[in-house]
Tab-separated table of C-alpha atoms in Angstrom:
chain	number	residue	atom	x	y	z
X	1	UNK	CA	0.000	0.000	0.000
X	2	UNK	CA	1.297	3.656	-0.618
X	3	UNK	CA	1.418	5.799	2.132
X	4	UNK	CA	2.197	9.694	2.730
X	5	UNK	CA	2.645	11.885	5.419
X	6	UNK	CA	1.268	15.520	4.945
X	7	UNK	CA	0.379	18.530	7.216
X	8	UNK	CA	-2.910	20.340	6.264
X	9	UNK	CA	-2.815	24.195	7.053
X	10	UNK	CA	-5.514	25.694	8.392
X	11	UNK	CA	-8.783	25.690	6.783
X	12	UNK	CA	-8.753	29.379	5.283
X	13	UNK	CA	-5.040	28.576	3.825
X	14	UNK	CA	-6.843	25.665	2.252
X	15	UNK	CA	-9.433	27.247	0.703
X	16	UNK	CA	-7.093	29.999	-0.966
X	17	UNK	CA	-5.250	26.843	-2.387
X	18	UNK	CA	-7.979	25.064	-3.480
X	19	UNK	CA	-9.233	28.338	-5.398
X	20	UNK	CA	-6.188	27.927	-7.299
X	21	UNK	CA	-5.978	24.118	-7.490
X	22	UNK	CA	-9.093	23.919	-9.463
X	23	UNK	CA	-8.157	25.445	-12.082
X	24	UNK	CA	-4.140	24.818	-12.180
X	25	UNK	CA	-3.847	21.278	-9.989
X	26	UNK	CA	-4.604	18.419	-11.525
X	27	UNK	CA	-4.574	16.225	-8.021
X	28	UNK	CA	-7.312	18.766	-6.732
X	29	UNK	CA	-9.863	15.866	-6.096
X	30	UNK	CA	-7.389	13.536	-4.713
X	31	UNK	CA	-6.096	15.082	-1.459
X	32	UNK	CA	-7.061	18.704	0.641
X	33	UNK	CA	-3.970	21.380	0.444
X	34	UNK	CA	-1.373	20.102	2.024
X	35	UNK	CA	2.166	20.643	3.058
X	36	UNK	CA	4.239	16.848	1.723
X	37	UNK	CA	6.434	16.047	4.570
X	38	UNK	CA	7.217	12.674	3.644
X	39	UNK	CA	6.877	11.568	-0.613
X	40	UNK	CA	4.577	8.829	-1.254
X	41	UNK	CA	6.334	5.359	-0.265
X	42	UNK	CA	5.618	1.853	-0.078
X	43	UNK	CA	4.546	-0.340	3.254
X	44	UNK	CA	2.916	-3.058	4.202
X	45	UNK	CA	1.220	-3.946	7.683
X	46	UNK	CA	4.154	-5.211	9.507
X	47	UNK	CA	5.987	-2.099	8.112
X	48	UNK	CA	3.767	0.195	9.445
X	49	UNK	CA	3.531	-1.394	13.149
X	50	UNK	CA	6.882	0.178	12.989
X	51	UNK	CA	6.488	3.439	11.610
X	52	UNK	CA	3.758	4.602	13.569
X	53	UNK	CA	5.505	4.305	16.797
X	54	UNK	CA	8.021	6.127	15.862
X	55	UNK	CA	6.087	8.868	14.110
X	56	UNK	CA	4.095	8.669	17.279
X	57	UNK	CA	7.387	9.557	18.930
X	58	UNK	CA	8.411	12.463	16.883
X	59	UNK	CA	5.027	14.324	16.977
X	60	UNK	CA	5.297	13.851	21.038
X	61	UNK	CA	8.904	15.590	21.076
X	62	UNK	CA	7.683	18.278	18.473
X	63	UNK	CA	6.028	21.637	19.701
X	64	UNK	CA	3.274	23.576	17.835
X	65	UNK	CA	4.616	26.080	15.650
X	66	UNK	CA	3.108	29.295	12.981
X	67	UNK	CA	4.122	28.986	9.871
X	68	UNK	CA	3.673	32.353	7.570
X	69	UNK	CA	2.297	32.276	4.248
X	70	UNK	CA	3.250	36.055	2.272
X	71	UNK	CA	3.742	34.877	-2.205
X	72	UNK	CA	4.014	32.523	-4.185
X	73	UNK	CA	6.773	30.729	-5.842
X	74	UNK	CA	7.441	28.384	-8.451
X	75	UNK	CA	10.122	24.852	-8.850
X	76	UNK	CA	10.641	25.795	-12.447
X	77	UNK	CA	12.359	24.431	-14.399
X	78	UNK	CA	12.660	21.400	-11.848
X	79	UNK	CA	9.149	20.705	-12.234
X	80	UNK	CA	6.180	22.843	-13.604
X	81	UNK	CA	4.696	23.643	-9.673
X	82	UNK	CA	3.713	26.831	-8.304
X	83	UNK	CA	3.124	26.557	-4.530
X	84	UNK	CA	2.353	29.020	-1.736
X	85	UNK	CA	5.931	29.788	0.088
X	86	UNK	CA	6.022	29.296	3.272
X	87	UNK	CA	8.416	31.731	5.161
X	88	UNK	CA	9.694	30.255	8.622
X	89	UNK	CA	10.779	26.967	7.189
X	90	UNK	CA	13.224	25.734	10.343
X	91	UNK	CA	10.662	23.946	12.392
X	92	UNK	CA	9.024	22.503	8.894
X	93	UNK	CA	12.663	21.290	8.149
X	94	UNK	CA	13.353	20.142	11.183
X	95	UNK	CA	9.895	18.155	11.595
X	96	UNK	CA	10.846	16.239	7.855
X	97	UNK	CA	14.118	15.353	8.681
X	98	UNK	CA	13.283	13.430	11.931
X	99	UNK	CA	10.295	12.088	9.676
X	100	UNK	CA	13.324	11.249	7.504
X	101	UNK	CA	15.582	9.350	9.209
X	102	UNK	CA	13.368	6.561	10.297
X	103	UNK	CA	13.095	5.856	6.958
X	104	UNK	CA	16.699	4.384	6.284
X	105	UNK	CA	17.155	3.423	2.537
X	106	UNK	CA	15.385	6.303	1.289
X	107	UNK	CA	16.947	9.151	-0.944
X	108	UNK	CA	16.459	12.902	-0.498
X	109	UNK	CA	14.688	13.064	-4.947
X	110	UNK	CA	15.128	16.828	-4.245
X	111	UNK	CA	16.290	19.255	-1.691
X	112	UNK	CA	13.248	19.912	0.893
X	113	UNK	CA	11.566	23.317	0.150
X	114	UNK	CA	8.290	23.097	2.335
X	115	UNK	CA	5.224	24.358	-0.065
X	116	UNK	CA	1.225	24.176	-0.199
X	117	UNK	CA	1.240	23.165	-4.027
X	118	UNK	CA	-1.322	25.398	-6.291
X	119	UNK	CA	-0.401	24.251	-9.397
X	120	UNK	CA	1.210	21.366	-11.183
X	121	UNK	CA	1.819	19.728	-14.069
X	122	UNK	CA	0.748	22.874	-16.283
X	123	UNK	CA	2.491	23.674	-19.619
X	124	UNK	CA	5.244	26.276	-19.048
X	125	UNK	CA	3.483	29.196	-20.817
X	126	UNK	CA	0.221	28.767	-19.015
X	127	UNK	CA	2.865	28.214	-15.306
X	128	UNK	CA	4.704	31.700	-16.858
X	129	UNK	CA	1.110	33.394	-16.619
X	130	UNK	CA	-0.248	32.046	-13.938
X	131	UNK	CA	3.166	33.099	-11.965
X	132	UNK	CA	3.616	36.681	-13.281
X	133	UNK	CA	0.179	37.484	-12.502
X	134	UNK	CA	0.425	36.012	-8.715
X	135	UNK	CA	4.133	37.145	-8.341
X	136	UNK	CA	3.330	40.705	-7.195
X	137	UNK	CA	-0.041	39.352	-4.969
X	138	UNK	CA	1.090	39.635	-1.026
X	139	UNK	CA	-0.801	37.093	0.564
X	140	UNK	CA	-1.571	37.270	4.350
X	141	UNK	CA	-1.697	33.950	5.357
X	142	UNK	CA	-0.437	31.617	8.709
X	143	UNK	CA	-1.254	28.328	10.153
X	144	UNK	CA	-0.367	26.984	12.962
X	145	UNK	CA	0.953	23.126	12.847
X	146	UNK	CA	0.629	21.152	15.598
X	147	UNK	CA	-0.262	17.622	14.007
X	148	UNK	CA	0.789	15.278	11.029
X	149	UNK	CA	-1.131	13.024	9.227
X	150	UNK	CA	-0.157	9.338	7.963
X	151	UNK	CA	-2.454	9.127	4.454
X	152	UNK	CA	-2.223	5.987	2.000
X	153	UNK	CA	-3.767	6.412	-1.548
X	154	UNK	CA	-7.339	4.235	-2.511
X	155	UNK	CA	-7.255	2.603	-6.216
X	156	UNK	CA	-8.371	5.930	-7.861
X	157	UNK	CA	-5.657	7.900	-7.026
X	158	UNK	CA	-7.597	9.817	-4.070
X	159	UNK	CA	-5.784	9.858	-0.427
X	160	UNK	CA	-7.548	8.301	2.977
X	161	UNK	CA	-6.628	8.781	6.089
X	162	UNK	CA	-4.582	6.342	8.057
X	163	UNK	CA	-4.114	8.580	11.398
X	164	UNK	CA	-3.018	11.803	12.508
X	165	UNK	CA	-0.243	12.025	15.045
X	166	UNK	CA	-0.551	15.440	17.662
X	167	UNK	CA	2.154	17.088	18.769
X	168	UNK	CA	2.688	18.191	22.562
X	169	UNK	CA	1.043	21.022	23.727
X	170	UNK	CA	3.652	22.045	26.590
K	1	UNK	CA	-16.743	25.389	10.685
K	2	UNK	CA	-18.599	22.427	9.562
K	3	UNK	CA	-17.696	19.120	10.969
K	4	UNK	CA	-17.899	15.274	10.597
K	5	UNK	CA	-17.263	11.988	12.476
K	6	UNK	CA	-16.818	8.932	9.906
K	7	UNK	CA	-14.672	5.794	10.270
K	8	UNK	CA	-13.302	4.603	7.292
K	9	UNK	CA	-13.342	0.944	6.262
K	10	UNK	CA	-10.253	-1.148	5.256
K	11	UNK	CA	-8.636	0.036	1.557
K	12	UNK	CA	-10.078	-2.799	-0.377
K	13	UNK	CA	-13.864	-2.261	1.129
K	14	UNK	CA	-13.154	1.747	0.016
K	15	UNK	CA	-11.717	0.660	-3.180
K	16	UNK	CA	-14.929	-1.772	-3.888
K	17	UNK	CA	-17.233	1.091	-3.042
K	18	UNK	CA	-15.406	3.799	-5.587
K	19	UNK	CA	-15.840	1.619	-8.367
K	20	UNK	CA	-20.022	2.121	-7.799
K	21	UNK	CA	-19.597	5.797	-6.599
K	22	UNK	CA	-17.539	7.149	-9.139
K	23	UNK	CA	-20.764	6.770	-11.371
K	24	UNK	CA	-23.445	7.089	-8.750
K	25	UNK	CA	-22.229	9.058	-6.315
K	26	UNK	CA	-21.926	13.103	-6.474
K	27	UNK	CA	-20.004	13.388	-3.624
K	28	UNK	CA	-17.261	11.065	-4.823
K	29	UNK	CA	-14.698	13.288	-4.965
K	30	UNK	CA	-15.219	15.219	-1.262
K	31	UNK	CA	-14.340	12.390	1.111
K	32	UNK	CA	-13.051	9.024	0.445
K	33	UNK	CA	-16.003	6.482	1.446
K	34	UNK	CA	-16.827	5.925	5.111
K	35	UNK	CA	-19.187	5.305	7.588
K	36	UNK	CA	-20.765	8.178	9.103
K	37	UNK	CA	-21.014	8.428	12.663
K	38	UNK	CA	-22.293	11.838	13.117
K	39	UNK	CA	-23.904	13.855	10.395
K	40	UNK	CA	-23.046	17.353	9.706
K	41	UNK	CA	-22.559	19.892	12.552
K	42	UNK	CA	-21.426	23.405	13.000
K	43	UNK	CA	-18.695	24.058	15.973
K	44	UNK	CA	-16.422	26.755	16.886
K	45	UNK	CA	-12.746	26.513	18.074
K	46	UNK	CA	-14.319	26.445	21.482
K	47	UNK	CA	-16.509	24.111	20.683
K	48	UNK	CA	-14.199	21.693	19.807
K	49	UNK	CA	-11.990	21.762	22.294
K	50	UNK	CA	-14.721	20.078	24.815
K	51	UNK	CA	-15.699	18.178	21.752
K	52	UNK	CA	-12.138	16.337	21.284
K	53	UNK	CA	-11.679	15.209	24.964
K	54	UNK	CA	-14.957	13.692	24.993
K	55	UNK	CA	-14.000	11.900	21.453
K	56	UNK	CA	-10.302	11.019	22.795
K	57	UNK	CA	-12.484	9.352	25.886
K	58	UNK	CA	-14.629	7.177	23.812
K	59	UNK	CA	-12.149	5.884	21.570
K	60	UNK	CA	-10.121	4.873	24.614
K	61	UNK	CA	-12.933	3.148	25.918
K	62	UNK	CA	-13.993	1.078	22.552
K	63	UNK	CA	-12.248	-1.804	21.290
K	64	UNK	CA	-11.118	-2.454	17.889
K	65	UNK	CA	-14.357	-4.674	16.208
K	66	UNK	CA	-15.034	-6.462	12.679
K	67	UNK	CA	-17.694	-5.290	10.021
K	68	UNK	CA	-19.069	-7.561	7.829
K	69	UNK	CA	-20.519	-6.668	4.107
K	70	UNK	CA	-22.087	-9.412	1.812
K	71	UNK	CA	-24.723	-7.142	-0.038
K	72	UNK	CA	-26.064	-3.677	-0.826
K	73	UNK	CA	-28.973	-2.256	0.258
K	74	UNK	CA	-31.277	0.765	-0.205
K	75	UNK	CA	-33.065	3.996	1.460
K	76	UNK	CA	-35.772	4.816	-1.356
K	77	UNK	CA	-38.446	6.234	-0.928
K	78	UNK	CA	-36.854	8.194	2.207
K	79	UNK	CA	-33.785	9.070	0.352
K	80	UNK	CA	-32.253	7.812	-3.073
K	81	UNK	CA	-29.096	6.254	-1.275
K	82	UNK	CA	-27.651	2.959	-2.093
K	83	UNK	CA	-25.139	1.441	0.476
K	84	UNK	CA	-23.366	-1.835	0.992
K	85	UNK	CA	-25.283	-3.151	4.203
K	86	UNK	CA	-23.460	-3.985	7.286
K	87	UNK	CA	-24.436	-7.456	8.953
K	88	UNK	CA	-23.429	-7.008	11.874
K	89	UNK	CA	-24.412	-2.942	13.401
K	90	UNK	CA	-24.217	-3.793	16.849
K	91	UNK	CA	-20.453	-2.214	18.079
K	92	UNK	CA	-21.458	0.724	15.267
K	93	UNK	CA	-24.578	1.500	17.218
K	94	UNK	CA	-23.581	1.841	20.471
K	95	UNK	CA	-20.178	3.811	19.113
K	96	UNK	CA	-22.488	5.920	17.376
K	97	UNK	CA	-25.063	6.355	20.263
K	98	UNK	CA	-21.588	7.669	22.349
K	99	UNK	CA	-20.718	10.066	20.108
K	100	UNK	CA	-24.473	11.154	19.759
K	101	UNK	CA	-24.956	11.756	23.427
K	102	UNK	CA	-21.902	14.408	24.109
K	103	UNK	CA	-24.020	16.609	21.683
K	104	UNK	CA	-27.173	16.997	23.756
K	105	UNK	CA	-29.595	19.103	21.474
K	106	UNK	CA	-29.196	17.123	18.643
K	107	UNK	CA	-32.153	15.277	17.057
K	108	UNK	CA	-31.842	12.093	15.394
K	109	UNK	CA	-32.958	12.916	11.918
K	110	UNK	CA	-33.202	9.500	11.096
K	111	UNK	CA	-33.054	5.776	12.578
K	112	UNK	CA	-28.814	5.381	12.687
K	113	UNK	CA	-28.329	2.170	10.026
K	114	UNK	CA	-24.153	2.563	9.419
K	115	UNK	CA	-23.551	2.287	5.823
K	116	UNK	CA	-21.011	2.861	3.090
K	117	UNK	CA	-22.721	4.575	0.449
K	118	UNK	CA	-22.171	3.651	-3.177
K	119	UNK	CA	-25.144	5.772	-4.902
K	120	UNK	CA	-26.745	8.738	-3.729
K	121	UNK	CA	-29.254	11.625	-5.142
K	122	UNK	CA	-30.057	9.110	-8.254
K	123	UNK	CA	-32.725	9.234	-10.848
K	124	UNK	CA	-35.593	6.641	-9.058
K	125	UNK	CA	-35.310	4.506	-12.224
K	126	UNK	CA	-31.582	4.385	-12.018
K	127	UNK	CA	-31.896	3.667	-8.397
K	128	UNK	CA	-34.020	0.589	-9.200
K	129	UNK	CA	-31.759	-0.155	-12.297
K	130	UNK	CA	-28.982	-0.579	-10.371
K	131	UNK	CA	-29.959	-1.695	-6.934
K	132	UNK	CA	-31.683	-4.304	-9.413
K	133	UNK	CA	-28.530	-5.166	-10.786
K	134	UNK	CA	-26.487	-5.442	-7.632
K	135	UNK	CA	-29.193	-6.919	-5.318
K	136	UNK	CA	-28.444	-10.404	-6.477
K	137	UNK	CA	-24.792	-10.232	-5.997
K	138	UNK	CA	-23.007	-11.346	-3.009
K	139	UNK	CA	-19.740	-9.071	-2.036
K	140	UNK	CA	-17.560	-11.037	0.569
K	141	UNK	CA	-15.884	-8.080	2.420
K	142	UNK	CA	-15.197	-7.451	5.860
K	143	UNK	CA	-13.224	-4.661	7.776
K	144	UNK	CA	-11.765	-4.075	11.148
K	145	UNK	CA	-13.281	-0.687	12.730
K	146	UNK	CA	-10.240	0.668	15.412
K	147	UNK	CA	-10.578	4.565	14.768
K	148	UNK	CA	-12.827	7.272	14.020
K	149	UNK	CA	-11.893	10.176	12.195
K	150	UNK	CA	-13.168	14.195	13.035
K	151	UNK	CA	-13.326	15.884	9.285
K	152	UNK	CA	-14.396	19.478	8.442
K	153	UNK	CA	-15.542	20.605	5.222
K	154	UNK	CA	-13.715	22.805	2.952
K	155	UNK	CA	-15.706	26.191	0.877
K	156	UNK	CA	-15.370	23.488	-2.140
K	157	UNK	CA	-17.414	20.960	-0.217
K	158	UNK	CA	-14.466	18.507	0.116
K	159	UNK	CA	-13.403	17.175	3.297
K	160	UNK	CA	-9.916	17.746	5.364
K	161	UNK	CA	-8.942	15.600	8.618
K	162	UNK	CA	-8.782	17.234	11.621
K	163	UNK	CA	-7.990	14.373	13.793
K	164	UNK	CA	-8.232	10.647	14.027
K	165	UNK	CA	-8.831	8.736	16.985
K	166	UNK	CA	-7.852	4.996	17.920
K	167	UNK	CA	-9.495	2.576	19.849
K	168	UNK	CA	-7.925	1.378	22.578
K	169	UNK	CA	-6.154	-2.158	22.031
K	170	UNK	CA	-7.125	-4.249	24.868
């Protein structure tokens, strides 16, 4: 079974996104606006009554933090995404690569740049619009994140959820 | 906000019932499919944090149970829902009366039968069409219940997780 591990902002952060993602995300229907801490990967049952101990562990040792959300940005020409930035990235970075390391034979595909994707997958004129027209926006955005959620994908593409894992509130 | 308490069968019982709702069922693509425990409600941050204890509580007080599904059923004339049935509703009765009672002025708009719906807001003659065709069949699927899941609804009408909770495992 596929699994991933995702943090949803807040709900008004998600519905900015999703005004986007309808017209520019082709995964709109499959999963809410999310921030990807850990890329889609492959477990079975015995795998997981391993990993969600330990991700049990990490959200208990992690402390609620804001995250600020202020323009967008684009992974051109890496891929054809353009995401909501997210300013304070320490704690997110921080959170994925304890996520990280209890997954041992994994590689890093690309360096970790925590994003709420808007758009994907478009053809580069239509991502070169889209951008210059949302490059001089100033959004006012924050979330705070205080939980994770363990997701694994159905048949048809669309994400479930397996649990969510709290963080402390001291 | 608007929230929601489901529990989601196993993958393959979720897969089974997207194959039927991705042609019956509108709301296909705003929640993956699920039992509902507790319709619809409005709540307020306050709210929910006397709501969430109280959840927390019950989980840790229910025990992890199987579901059963051999065949799908119907709620014409009262609404034009098809479902697979559950055989056996007892554990998903009393779970649902729990949740039912920490929201005291709360009618019961209608007798609580838990179902995964497959089919909803059909044409009466495609109702009967296809309940004809699938009335016959036997499905042989079963699922263990451990967690429910609190969801609020997005301005699109989709769903996002706020927070699962797990049965204890005694």
């Amino acid at each position: 079974m596929d699994f991933g591990i995702v943090a949803f902002p807040r709900k008004d952060v998600q519905d900015t996104a999703n005004s986007f993602r309808k017209r520019y995300d082709p995964h709109y229907t499959f999963i809410p606006p999310h921030i990807t801490l850990k890329e889609k990967f492959t477990a079975d049952e015995e795998d997981l009554s391993h990993i969600v101990p330990k991700l049990s562990k990490i959200a208990k040792e992690s402390q609620p933090f804001t995250i600020q959300i202020n323009k967008v940005s684009h992974f051109h020409p890496v891929t054809s995404t353009i995401y909501l930035a997210i300013d304070e990235q320490k704690p997110l970075h921080d959170l994925h690569q304890k996520i990280h390391d209890i997954f041992p034979n994994t590689d890093h595909p690309y360096e970790f740049i925590p994003h709420v994707t808007i758009g994907q997958k478009m053809r580069e004129e239509e991502l070169h619009d889209v951008y210059g027209r949302l490059r001089m926006q100033t959004f006012d955005l924050f979330s705070i994140i205080d939980r994770f959620h363990l997701m694994y994908q159905l048949e048809n593409k669309s994400w479930s959820i397996h649990q969510s894992f709290i963080f402390s509130d001291l």
